[in-house]
Short mmCIF file of C-alpha atoms (C1' of nucleotides) in Angstrom, two decimals:
data_model
loop_
_atom_site.label_atom_id
_atom_site.label_comp_id
_atom_site.label_asym_id
_atom_site.label_seq_id
_atom_site.Cartn_x
_atom_site.Cartn_y
_atom_site.Cartn_z
CA MET A 1 69.60 -98.23 202.99
CA LEU A 2 71.47 -96.82 200.23
CA ASP A 3 75.11 -97.19 199.63
CA ILE A 4 76.87 -94.01 200.94
CA LYS A 5 79.51 -93.81 198.33
CA ILE A 6 77.02 -94.24 195.35
CA LEU A 7 74.77 -91.70 196.96
CA LYS A 8 77.76 -89.44 197.11
CA GLU A 9 78.77 -89.98 193.53
CA ASN A 10 75.30 -89.81 192.13
CA ILE A 11 73.82 -87.24 194.41
CA GLU A 12 72.12 -84.97 192.09
CA GLU A 13 70.60 -87.97 189.88
CA ILE A 14 69.41 -89.71 193.23
CA THR A 15 68.06 -86.47 194.78
CA LEU A 16 65.68 -86.04 191.50
CA ASN A 17 64.76 -89.84 191.68
CA LEU A 18 63.67 -89.69 195.23
CA LYS A 19 61.67 -86.62 194.40
CA ASN A 20 59.61 -88.61 192.14
CA LYS A 21 59.01 -90.83 195.01
CA ASN A 22 57.71 -87.65 197.14
CA TYR A 23 60.68 -87.76 199.32
CA ASP A 24 62.70 -84.49 199.60
CA PHE A 25 66.39 -85.50 199.89
CA ASN A 26 68.18 -82.49 201.83
CA ASN A 27 71.56 -83.19 199.93
CA SER A 28 72.97 -80.45 202.24
CA GLU A 29 71.89 -81.74 205.48
CA PHE A 30 73.31 -85.02 204.21
CA LEU A 31 76.68 -83.82 203.46
CA LYS A 32 76.82 -81.81 206.64
CA LEU A 33 76.21 -84.83 208.81
CA ASP A 34 78.57 -87.07 207.14
CA SER A 35 81.46 -84.50 207.13
CA GLU A 36 80.66 -83.79 210.71
CA ARG A 37 80.93 -87.63 211.49
CA LYS A 38 84.07 -87.73 209.61
CA LYS A 39 85.78 -84.88 211.40
CA PHE A 40 85.06 -86.96 214.87
CA ILE A 41 85.75 -90.13 213.52
CA LEU A 42 89.31 -88.62 212.66
CA GLN A 43 89.78 -86.94 215.82
CA SER A 44 88.85 -90.15 217.87
CA GLU A 45 90.92 -92.21 215.85
CA ASP A 46 93.68 -90.21 215.93
CA LEU A 47 93.61 -90.10 219.85
CA LYS A 48 93.06 -94.07 220.10
CA ASN A 49 96.17 -94.61 217.99
CA LYS A 50 98.21 -92.28 220.23
CA LYS A 51 97.06 -94.46 223.20
CA ASN A 52 97.45 -98.00 221.86
CA VAL A 53 100.81 -97.05 221.16
CA LEU A 54 101.73 -95.71 224.46
CA SER A 55 99.89 -98.61 226.40
CA LYS A 56 102.31 -100.87 224.30
CA GLU A 57 105.31 -99.18 225.20
CA ILE A 58 104.07 -99.22 228.91
CA GLY A 59 103.89 -103.17 228.47
CA ILE A 60 107.62 -103.37 226.92
CA ILE A 61 108.70 -101.04 229.95
CA LYS A 62 107.06 -103.11 232.67
CA SER A 63 108.37 -106.41 231.29
CA LYS A 64 111.91 -105.08 231.85
CA GLY A 65 111.03 -103.82 235.24
CA GLY A 66 110.60 -100.16 234.46
CA SER A 67 107.52 -97.89 235.94
CA ALA A 68 106.35 -95.73 233.00
CA THR A 69 104.86 -93.18 235.28
CA ALA A 70 105.00 -90.53 232.85
CA GLN A 71 103.38 -92.75 229.96
CA LYS A 72 100.50 -93.71 232.12
CA LYS A 73 99.80 -89.98 233.13
CA GLU A 74 99.89 -89.31 229.18
CA VAL A 75 97.26 -92.11 228.42
CA GLU A 76 95.12 -90.86 231.29
CA ASP A 77 94.95 -87.26 229.72
CA ILE A 78 93.98 -89.13 226.38
CA ASN A 79 91.21 -90.66 228.06
CA GLN A 80 89.81 -87.73 229.39
CA GLN A 81 89.97 -86.07 225.82
CA LEU A 82 88.59 -89.32 224.35
CA LEU A 83 85.34 -89.21 226.52
CA LYS A 84 84.50 -85.92 225.04
CA PHE A 85 85.23 -86.73 221.53
CA ASP A 86 83.28 -90.28 221.83
CA ALA A 87 80.37 -88.45 222.93
CA LEU A 88 80.25 -86.18 220.19
CA LEU A 89 81.07 -89.05 217.54
CA LEU A 90 78.18 -91.28 218.99
CA GLU A 91 76.01 -88.38 218.56
CA ALA A 92 77.13 -87.68 215.05
CA GLU A 93 76.63 -91.34 213.95
CA LYS A 94 73.53 -91.50 215.36
CA LYS A 95 72.32 -88.56 213.56
CA PHE A 96 73.68 -89.61 210.39
CA SER A 97 72.42 -93.35 210.69
CA ASN A 98 68.85 -91.86 211.52
CA PHE A 99 68.98 -89.82 208.48
CA MET A 100 70.23 -92.63 205.97
CA LEU A 101 67.61 -94.99 207.46
CA ASP A 102 64.99 -92.51 206.58
CA ILE A 103 65.92 -92.50 203.02
CA PRO A 104 63.52 -94.38 200.70
CA ASN A 105 64.94 -96.71 197.82
CA VAL A 106 65.87 -95.56 194.67
CA LEU A 107 63.21 -96.20 191.99
CA ASP A 108 64.03 -98.60 189.01
CA VAL A 109 63.98 -96.55 185.54
CA LYS A 110 61.02 -98.69 184.36
CA VAL A 111 58.84 -97.10 187.05
CA PRO A 112 56.50 -94.59 185.42
CA ILE A 113 56.58 -90.91 187.20
CA GLY A 114 53.33 -90.25 188.91
CA ASN A 115 52.15 -89.14 192.06
CA SER A 116 49.06 -91.14 193.10
CA GLU A 117 47.14 -94.37 192.68
CA GLU A 118 45.62 -92.50 189.67
CA ASP A 119 49.18 -92.30 187.73
CA ASN A 120 49.77 -96.32 188.14
CA LYS A 121 49.88 -98.04 184.50
CA VAL A 122 47.49 -100.69 184.00
CA LEU A 123 49.32 -103.49 182.07
CA THR A 124 46.92 -106.20 181.65
CA TYR A 125 43.37 -107.22 182.17
CA SER A 126 42.56 -111.12 182.63
CA ASN A 127 40.52 -111.98 179.69
CA ASN A 128 41.68 -108.60 178.18
CA GLU A 129 38.23 -107.00 179.31
CA ASN A 130 38.05 -103.95 181.56
CA LEU A 131 35.06 -104.95 183.99
CA SER A 132 34.63 -101.69 185.50
CA GLU A 133 33.27 -100.15 181.93
CA ASN A 134 30.32 -102.93 182.01
CA ASN A 135 28.97 -100.89 185.23
CA SER A 136 26.29 -103.68 185.75
CA THR A 137 26.33 -104.50 189.38
CA ASP A 138 23.44 -106.21 191.25
CA THR A 139 26.20 -108.37 193.16
CA ILE A 140 25.80 -108.51 196.71
CA ASP A 141 28.73 -107.12 199.03
CA HIS A 142 30.56 -110.14 200.57
CA SER A 143 29.93 -109.03 204.10
CA GLU A 144 26.04 -108.71 203.38
CA VAL A 145 26.17 -112.24 201.86
CA GLY A 146 28.08 -113.65 205.04
CA LYS A 147 25.53 -112.07 207.24
CA ILE A 148 22.65 -113.62 205.18
CA LEU A 149 24.19 -116.72 205.02
CA LYS A 150 25.07 -116.66 208.86
CA LEU A 151 28.54 -117.36 208.12
CA PHE A 152 30.24 -114.12 208.82
CA ASP A 153 29.71 -112.39 212.11
CA GLN A 154 31.47 -108.77 212.49
CA GLU A 155 29.29 -107.61 215.58
CA THR A 156 30.38 -110.50 217.70
CA ALA A 157 34.20 -110.16 216.60
CA SER A 158 33.82 -106.60 217.44
CA LYS A 159 32.26 -107.28 221.14
CA MET A 160 35.22 -109.54 221.71
CA SER A 161 38.07 -107.89 220.07
CA GLY A 162 37.06 -104.35 218.43
CA ALA A 163 36.87 -103.09 214.89
CA ARG A 164 38.46 -104.70 212.24
CA PHE A 165 38.00 -108.28 213.09
CA ASN A 166 35.76 -110.90 211.74
CA ILE A 167 34.46 -114.37 212.54
CA LEU A 168 33.86 -117.14 210.01
CA TYR A 169 31.60 -119.66 210.47
CA GLY A 170 31.30 -123.14 208.81
CA GLU A 171 31.68 -123.23 204.98
CA PHE A 172 33.15 -119.76 205.05
CA ALA A 173 35.90 -120.79 207.79
CA GLU A 174 36.64 -123.92 205.61
CA LEU A 175 36.77 -121.95 202.48
CA HIS A 176 39.00 -119.81 204.21
CA ARG A 177 41.60 -122.52 204.95
CA ALA A 178 41.02 -124.40 201.68
CA ILE A 179 42.09 -120.98 199.99
CA GLY A 180 45.46 -120.75 202.05
CA SER A 181 46.03 -124.19 201.58
CA PHE A 182 45.64 -124.51 197.66
CA MET A 183 47.81 -121.38 197.42
CA ILE A 184 50.71 -122.81 199.24
CA ASP A 185 50.60 -126.00 197.72
CA THR A 186 50.42 -124.56 194.17
CA HIS A 187 53.54 -122.51 195.38
CA ILE A 188 55.78 -125.53 196.57
CA LYS A 189 54.62 -128.07 194.25
CA GLU A 190 54.23 -126.03 190.92
CA HIS A 191 56.43 -123.20 191.49
CA GLY A 192 59.32 -124.41 193.53
CA TYR A 193 58.97 -122.68 196.87
CA LYS A 194 60.20 -123.93 199.85
CA GLU A 195 57.38 -123.61 202.51
CA VAL A 196 58.55 -121.88 205.80
CA ASN A 197 56.71 -121.65 208.91
CA VAL A 198 57.51 -118.43 210.98
CA PRO A 199 57.48 -116.65 214.12
CA LEU A 200 54.61 -114.10 214.39
CA ILE A 201 56.44 -111.92 216.69
CA VAL A 202 59.71 -110.24 215.71
CA ASN A 203 62.19 -107.81 217.32
CA ASN A 204 62.85 -104.38 215.89
CA GLU A 205 66.26 -105.20 214.26
CA SER A 206 64.12 -107.14 211.91
CA LEU A 207 61.93 -104.75 211.13
CA ILE A 208 64.61 -102.25 210.65
CA GLY A 209 66.02 -104.65 208.36
CA THR A 210 62.96 -104.95 206.00
CA GLY A 211 62.30 -101.40 206.27
CA GLN A 212 59.16 -100.96 208.58
CA LEU A 213 61.07 -99.25 211.32
CA PRO A 214 61.87 -96.68 212.24
CA LYS A 215 59.69 -94.69 209.80
CA PHE A 216 56.28 -96.85 210.21
CA LYS A 217 56.03 -97.95 213.55
CA SER A 218 52.57 -96.59 213.95
CA ASP A 219 51.43 -99.33 211.48
CA LEU A 220 52.79 -102.06 213.68
CA PHE A 221 51.31 -103.50 216.85
CA GLU A 222 53.77 -103.74 219.42
CA LEU A 223 53.69 -105.86 222.62
CA LYS A 224 53.24 -104.18 226.09
CA ASN A 225 54.66 -106.63 228.52
CA LYS A 226 57.72 -107.27 226.73
CA GLU A 227 60.43 -104.97 225.40
CA ASN A 228 61.20 -105.13 221.69
CA PHE A 229 58.37 -107.48 220.48
CA PHE A 230 56.19 -106.67 217.68
CA LEU A 231 53.59 -108.67 215.59
CA ILE A 232 54.50 -109.18 212.01
CA PRO A 233 52.66 -107.12 209.63
CA THR A 234 53.49 -109.71 206.89
CA SER A 235 55.87 -112.85 206.96
CA GLU A 236 58.40 -111.04 204.44
CA VAL A 237 59.66 -109.85 207.82
CA PRO A 238 60.88 -113.34 209.31
CA LEU A 239 61.34 -114.74 205.99
CA THR A 240 63.85 -112.16 204.94
CA ASN A 241 65.24 -112.32 208.35
CA ILE A 242 66.36 -115.87 207.72
CA PHE A 243 69.45 -114.82 206.20
CA ARG A 244 70.43 -111.93 208.33
CA ASN A 245 74.20 -111.63 208.60
CA LYS A 246 74.72 -114.35 206.46
CA ILE A 247 76.97 -115.03 203.47
CA LEU A 248 75.10 -117.32 200.82
CA GLU A 249 76.43 -119.26 198.04
CA GLU A 250 75.83 -118.14 194.47
CA ASN A 251 75.02 -121.85 193.42
CA ASP A 252 72.20 -121.87 195.93
CA LEU A 253 70.37 -118.80 194.48
CA PRO A 254 67.78 -117.93 193.99
CA ILE A 255 66.26 -119.01 197.11
CA LYS A 256 62.63 -119.26 197.02
CA PHE A 257 60.35 -119.31 200.25
CA THR A 258 56.79 -119.16 200.86
CA SER A 259 54.88 -118.99 204.05
CA LEU A 260 51.21 -118.75 205.14
CA SER A 261 50.88 -116.82 208.25
CA THR A 262 48.81 -114.49 210.00
CA CYS A 263 49.31 -111.03 209.67
CA PHE A 264 48.73 -107.81 212.10
CA ARG A 265 48.53 -104.40 210.98
CA SER A 266 47.40 -101.45 212.97
CA GLU A 267 45.69 -99.67 209.99
CA ALA A 268 46.38 -96.34 211.73
CA GLY A 269 45.33 -93.50 209.42
CA SER A 270 42.82 -95.60 207.57
CA TYR A 271 39.78 -94.88 209.79
CA GLY A 272 36.37 -95.08 208.31
CA LYS A 273 38.00 -96.88 204.99
CA ASP A 274 36.98 -100.45 204.44
CA THR A 275 35.11 -100.67 207.69
CA LYS A 276 32.72 -103.54 206.48
CA GLY A 277 34.10 -106.92 205.32
CA LEU A 278 37.42 -108.79 204.68
CA ILE A 279 39.10 -106.03 203.11
CA ARG A 280 41.09 -104.16 205.85
CA GLN A 281 41.35 -105.89 208.85
CA HIS A 282 43.73 -105.90 211.99
CA GLN A 283 44.29 -109.55 211.43
CA PHE A 284 44.57 -111.35 208.14
CA ASP A 285 46.05 -114.58 206.60
CA LYS A 286 48.47 -114.08 203.84
CA VAL A 287 50.81 -116.36 201.62
CA GLU A 288 54.04 -114.77 201.11
CA LEU A 289 56.58 -115.34 198.40
CA VAL A 290 59.90 -114.04 199.03
CA LYS A 291 63.06 -114.70 197.12
CA PHE A 292 66.87 -113.95 197.30
CA ALA A 293 68.59 -113.50 193.78
CA ILE A 294 71.83 -112.33 192.52
CA PRO A 295 71.77 -108.84 191.19
CA SER A 296 71.84 -109.39 187.55
CA LYS A 297 69.03 -111.91 187.90
CA SER A 298 66.70 -109.96 189.98
CA CYS A 299 64.38 -108.20 187.41
CA GLU A 300 63.53 -111.28 185.68
CA GLU A 301 62.94 -113.17 189.02
CA LEU A 302 60.40 -110.44 189.98
CA GLU A 303 58.63 -111.19 186.59
CA ASN A 304 58.62 -114.86 187.54
CA LEU A 305 57.17 -113.94 191.10
CA VAL A 306 54.43 -111.75 189.82
CA ASN A 307 53.81 -114.72 187.54
CA ASP A 308 53.47 -117.18 190.41
CA ALA A 309 50.92 -114.91 191.88
CA GLU A 310 48.83 -114.41 188.90
CA ARG A 311 48.61 -118.03 188.44
CA ILE A 312 46.66 -118.42 191.46
CA LEU A 313 44.28 -115.86 190.28
CA ASP A 314 44.11 -117.72 186.92
CA LEU A 315 43.35 -121.14 188.69
CA LEU A 316 40.78 -119.63 190.85
CA GLU A 317 39.31 -118.01 187.52
CA LEU A 318 38.88 -114.55 189.43
CA PRO A 319 39.15 -111.59 187.05
CA TYR A 320 41.96 -109.16 188.04
CA ARG A 321 44.26 -106.70 186.60
CA LYS A 322 47.90 -106.35 186.73
CA VAL A 323 49.47 -102.82 187.53
CA LEU A 324 52.97 -101.16 187.57
CA LEU A 325 52.73 -98.75 190.36
CA CYS A 326 54.00 -95.24 189.60
CA SER A 327 56.76 -93.67 191.40
CA GLY A 328 54.91 -92.11 194.27
CA ASP A 329 52.77 -95.09 194.87
CA THR A 330 55.62 -97.21 195.11
CA GLY A 331 56.43 -98.26 198.88
CA PHE A 332 59.60 -97.18 200.99
CA SER A 333 61.75 -100.05 200.30
CA SER A 334 60.85 -100.91 197.13
CA SER A 335 62.63 -100.29 193.78
CA ILE A 336 59.69 -101.15 191.48
CA THR A 337 56.42 -102.92 192.30
CA TYR A 338 53.76 -104.48 190.29
CA ASP A 339 50.02 -105.04 192.03
CA LEU A 340 47.48 -107.66 191.18
CA GLU A 341 44.23 -106.34 191.66
CA VAL A 342 41.15 -108.56 191.77
CA TRP A 343 37.73 -107.73 190.71
CA LEU A 344 34.93 -106.81 193.37
CA PRO A 345 31.72 -106.56 191.57
CA SER A 346 29.86 -104.97 194.48
CA GLN A 347 32.40 -102.43 194.44
CA ASN A 348 32.59 -101.90 190.64
CA ARG A 349 36.09 -101.57 191.15
CA TYR A 350 39.39 -103.64 191.13
CA ARG A 351 41.06 -103.95 194.63
CA GLU A 352 44.57 -104.97 195.41
CA ILE A 353 45.29 -108.56 196.30
CA SER A 354 48.99 -108.87 195.92
CA SER A 355 51.94 -106.47 195.80
CA CYS A 356 55.22 -107.86 194.23
CA SER A 357 58.46 -105.85 194.61
CA ASN A 358 62.21 -105.80 193.98
CA PHE A 359 63.82 -104.51 196.83
CA LYS A 360 67.43 -104.97 195.10
CA ASP A 361 70.07 -104.45 197.73
CA PHE A 362 67.95 -101.93 199.99
CA GLN A 363 67.17 -104.63 202.44
CA SER A 364 70.36 -106.72 202.24
CA ARG A 365 72.37 -103.87 202.98
CA ARG A 366 70.30 -103.30 206.46
CA LEU A 367 70.19 -106.93 206.88
CA ASN A 368 73.88 -107.78 205.61
CA ILE A 369 72.91 -110.37 203.37
CA LYS A 370 75.64 -111.19 201.13
CA TYR A 371 76.77 -113.94 198.44
CA LYS A 372 79.90 -115.09 197.14
CA ASP A 373 80.02 -113.99 193.54
CA LYS A 374 81.71 -116.63 191.95
CA SER A 375 83.70 -114.45 189.08
CA SER A 376 84.75 -111.59 191.07
CA LYS A 377 85.16 -113.65 194.34
CA LYS A 378 83.68 -110.76 196.28
CA LYS A 379 81.11 -110.75 198.78
CA THR A 380 78.31 -108.94 197.54
CA PHE A 381 74.65 -107.95 198.74
CA VAL A 382 72.15 -110.14 197.22
CA HIS A 383 68.60 -108.67 195.91
CA THR A 384 65.58 -109.37 197.99
CA LEU A 385 62.23 -109.68 196.51
CA ASN A 386 58.64 -110.17 197.74
CA GLY A 387 55.22 -110.76 196.85
CA SER A 388 51.61 -111.97 198.09
CA GLY A 389 50.45 -114.81 196.64
CA LEU A 390 48.02 -114.00 197.74
CA ALA A 391 46.04 -112.39 200.45
CA VAL A 392 43.85 -115.08 201.85
CA GLY A 393 40.85 -112.59 203.20
CA ARG A 394 40.35 -110.50 200.12
CA THR A 395 40.70 -113.93 198.07
CA LEU A 396 37.90 -115.24 200.00
CA ALA A 397 36.01 -111.82 199.50
CA ALA A 398 36.53 -111.92 195.93
CA ILE A 399 35.28 -115.52 195.48
CA ILE A 400 32.19 -114.56 197.56
CA GLU A 401 31.30 -112.00 195.04
CA ASN A 402 32.41 -113.24 192.08
CA TYR A 403 31.06 -116.64 192.41
CA GLN A 404 27.61 -115.77 193.70
CA ASP A 405 24.43 -116.35 191.61
CA ASN A 406 21.26 -114.60 191.28
CA ASN A 407 20.04 -116.18 194.62
CA GLY A 408 22.95 -115.46 196.80
CA ASN A 409 24.47 -118.75 196.60
CA ILE A 410 27.95 -119.37 196.16
CA GLU A 411 29.65 -121.45 194.00
CA ILE A 412 33.29 -123.00 195.13
CA PRO A 413 35.77 -122.79 192.71
CA LYS A 414 36.82 -125.70 191.05
CA VAL A 415 40.38 -126.09 192.27
CA LEU A 416 39.45 -125.57 195.94
CA ARG A 417 36.63 -128.35 196.10
CA SER A 418 39.26 -131.10 196.99
CA TYR A 419 40.44 -128.86 199.82
CA MET A 420 36.79 -128.81 201.29
CA ARG A 421 34.91 -132.08 201.50
CA ASP A 422 33.99 -131.47 197.57
CA VAL A 423 31.46 -129.01 198.40
CA GLU A 424 30.16 -127.37 195.40
CA ILE A 425 28.19 -124.64 196.34
CA ILE A 426 27.17 -122.73 199.62
CA LYS A 427 23.49 -122.20 200.05
CA LYS A 428 21.15 -120.49 202.51
CA SER A 429 20.27 -123.08 204.99
"C1'" G B 1 59.62 -120.49 237.02
"C1'" G B 2 64.67 -123.09 239.52
"C1'" A B 3 69.72 -125.06 239.20
"C1'" G B 4 74.19 -125.67 236.34
"C1'" A B 5 77.55 -124.98 231.75
"C1'" G B 6 78.34 -122.51 227.61
"C1'" G B 7 78.62 -118.42 223.18
"C1'" U B 8 85.90 -116.90 219.99
"C1'" G B 9 87.05 -116.08 212.29
"C1'" G B 10 83.08 -119.83 206.67
"C1'" C B 11 83.36 -124.18 210.22
"C1'" U B 12 85.70 -126.93 214.52
"C1'" G B 13 88.58 -125.73 218.39
"C1'" A B 14 92.94 -123.20 221.65
"C1'" G B 15 93.86 -118.93 224.21
"C1'" U B 16 92.81 -116.27 232.13
"C1'" G B 17 95.83 -108.89 231.88
"C1'" G B 18 100.66 -106.76 227.33
"C1'" U B 19 103.77 -107.50 220.18
"C1'" C B 20 96.46 -111.64 220.14
"C1'" G B 21 92.69 -109.99 214.60
"C1'" A B 22 93.50 -114.19 217.77
"C1'" A B 23 97.28 -120.94 217.71
"C1'" A B 24 95.85 -125.57 215.43
"C1'" G B 25 92.69 -128.18 212.21
"C1'" C B 26 89.04 -128.49 208.38
"C1'" G B 27 87.15 -125.91 204.53
"C1'" G B 28 88.38 -122.00 200.16
"C1'" C B 29 91.99 -119.70 196.97
"C1'" A B 30 96.56 -119.84 194.09
"C1'" C B 31 101.03 -122.01 192.44
"C1'" C B 32 104.06 -126.40 192.48
"C1'" C B 33 105.11 -131.88 192.23
"C1'" U B 34 102.89 -136.59 190.87
"C1'" G B 35 101.80 -140.42 183.94
"C1'" C B 36 95.27 -141.76 185.08
"C1'" U B 37 89.02 -138.81 189.63
"C1'" A B 38 93.79 -139.57 194.93
"C1'" A B 39 98.03 -138.14 197.96
"C1'" G B 40 101.84 -134.25 198.85
"C1'" G B 41 104.11 -129.43 199.15
"C1'" U B 42 104.42 -123.89 199.61
"C1'" G B 43 101.65 -119.88 200.22
"C1'" U B 44 97.36 -117.16 200.97
"C1'" U B 45 92.33 -116.64 203.10
"C1'" A B 46 87.49 -112.10 208.21
"C1'" U B 47 84.24 -107.62 208.25
"C1'" A B 48 83.07 -102.41 208.52
"C1'" C B 49 84.62 -97.63 208.72
"C1'" G B 50 88.73 -93.80 207.73
"C1'" G B 51 93.69 -91.71 205.33
"C1'" G B 52 96.27 -92.48 200.55
"C1'" U B 53 96.82 -92.27 192.95
"C1'" A B 54 98.94 -96.57 194.97
"C1'" A B 55 102.12 -99.71 197.80
"C1'" C B 56 100.45 -99.12 202.31
"C1'" U B 57 98.08 -97.52 206.44
"C1'" G B 58 94.82 -96.20 211.17
"C1'" U B 59 90.52 -97.72 214.08
"C1'" A B 60 87.09 -100.88 215.64
"C1'" U B 61 85.20 -105.68 216.21
"C1'" C B 62 86.38 -112.70 220.36
"C1'" G B 63 77.15 -112.95 221.61
"C1'" A B 64 75.40 -107.42 223.16
"C1'" G B 65 76.05 -103.28 226.48
"C1'" G B 66 78.38 -101.13 230.80
"C1'" G B 67 82.60 -101.10 234.46
"C1'" U B 68 88.05 -101.70 236.68
"C1'" U B 69 92.87 -100.85 234.07
"C1'" C B 70 98.08 -97.15 231.30
"C1'" G B 71 96.44 -101.79 228.55
"C1'" A B 72 90.51 -106.51 228.37
"C1'" A B 73 88.92 -112.40 224.00
"C1'" U B 74 91.02 -112.92 229.25
"C1'" C B 75 88.86 -109.78 235.48
"C1'" C B 76 83.60 -107.81 237.46
"C1'" C B 77 78.38 -106.13 236.60
"C1'" U B 78 73.69 -106.22 233.46
"C1'" C B 79 71.28 -108.46 229.24
"C1'" U B 80 70.47 -111.83 225.64
"C1'" C B 81 70.57 -116.64 223.35
"C1'" U B 82 72.13 -122.01 223.12
"C1'" C B 83 72.59 -126.56 226.00
"C1'" U B 84 71.68 -130.11 230.24
"C1'" C B 85 68.59 -130.99 234.67
"C1'" C B 86 63.94 -130.20 237.46
"C1'" G B 87 59.06 -127.98 237.51
"C1'" C B 88 54.85 -126.34 234.41
"C1'" C B 89 52.66 -126.55 229.77
"C1'" A B 90 49.81 -127.46 223.84
#
RNA sequence: GGAGAGGUGGCUGAGUGGUCGAAAGCGGCACCCUGCUAAGGUGUUAUACGGGUAACUGUAUCGAGGGUUCGAAUCCCUCUCUCUCCGCCA
């Protein structure tokens, strides 16, 4: 959520900024809803004040043994009026807050202007080479290899569950588990994150806080037999909500959490896209990195966070590129986002494997997460950041494709071997 | 799932119908005092949203929502969470 005062003071500038995010900010509607709300607040508060004064008077009269019937009558009249005004106020507040919750975060000045994916700015290629220019691809698609090796079974998964699920057997299941363990170990041992095990089901307050609701409900799985239960689309949601309604100490910041969790996404609106393999599943595992930082340090913290995610790709020796998302491609809650895209030779293209964002105070305002600023002594909203470090299923796919030899055998990346019985290669049996 | 006990400010904890946004203590902050890191004294110390250049002032908030009442932290109802006991269970 945006700061209402800041929004009012910079309304032209913010309107332009949001336009770059393809959001049409209706500022006359905003001003109308705001003034309407204020009008009712004023009227309602005025009546309440009168009521409070009279009630106090009645108390004093009663304590002296009087009866105060005239005052009682007057308060009753006020109550009648209040009934009307409070209904109007409630309506106006609701409209206003729905309007506010719908507004995306303002973009950072560093974000390049653009409409879609094509306008994203590629910053670096690992090993300084753009592999999509080579155009020599005899790599077999990871799901095909999986089928040949009999370690990957989409048909059976679809029988028991439906589309966008998979079953991994044997070495693939092991490798999948090894990847997750390796990633989270690296973050806790080498990058200073604290591991957290989180609930996979959260309530809608949590999802409003991080920005998935109310706007993106269709992307979520909601449980049917219990009100207000949603499967998490990412552990960003529980991790960030840990400090909902909390005041943190400046000395404790930055706080760095990481979690390996299963994530659930409905993938509504992506029918027919990536139907084969591990790229787009209803259920997938992901290692998430979440940070709480003081505002003046959050930009720096984002750079570090991206480095932490990149480090995993470096250690796995997977080719990738780093991309700064353009304005139109930057997510609803984010102010600035870097994507890491791993090389998938079978598709001859780079695919997103991590997305790292600075949300600044957008989430913390919704969630009411503050810290006590040492110099000003004021309670100030913290900045929240997060990124994938990395998506486990997509990493598995990338390994299967990038570590494949001409016979369709798959070498295990060196750093993972100790996590899976020192197996060096997966061969057809 | 059954039975009971609870949810009060940063924390502990009083408060059962009127001047209670809420005692007291702890913690925090400011100042004073004291010749050594201790102790003491005084004051101050919630959040959000309005109005006002400002001093200041209004409204709301005692788990959430409803109700009773002129008036609710306090009484009633529903929900929720925590704790204890029983049952079931990985």
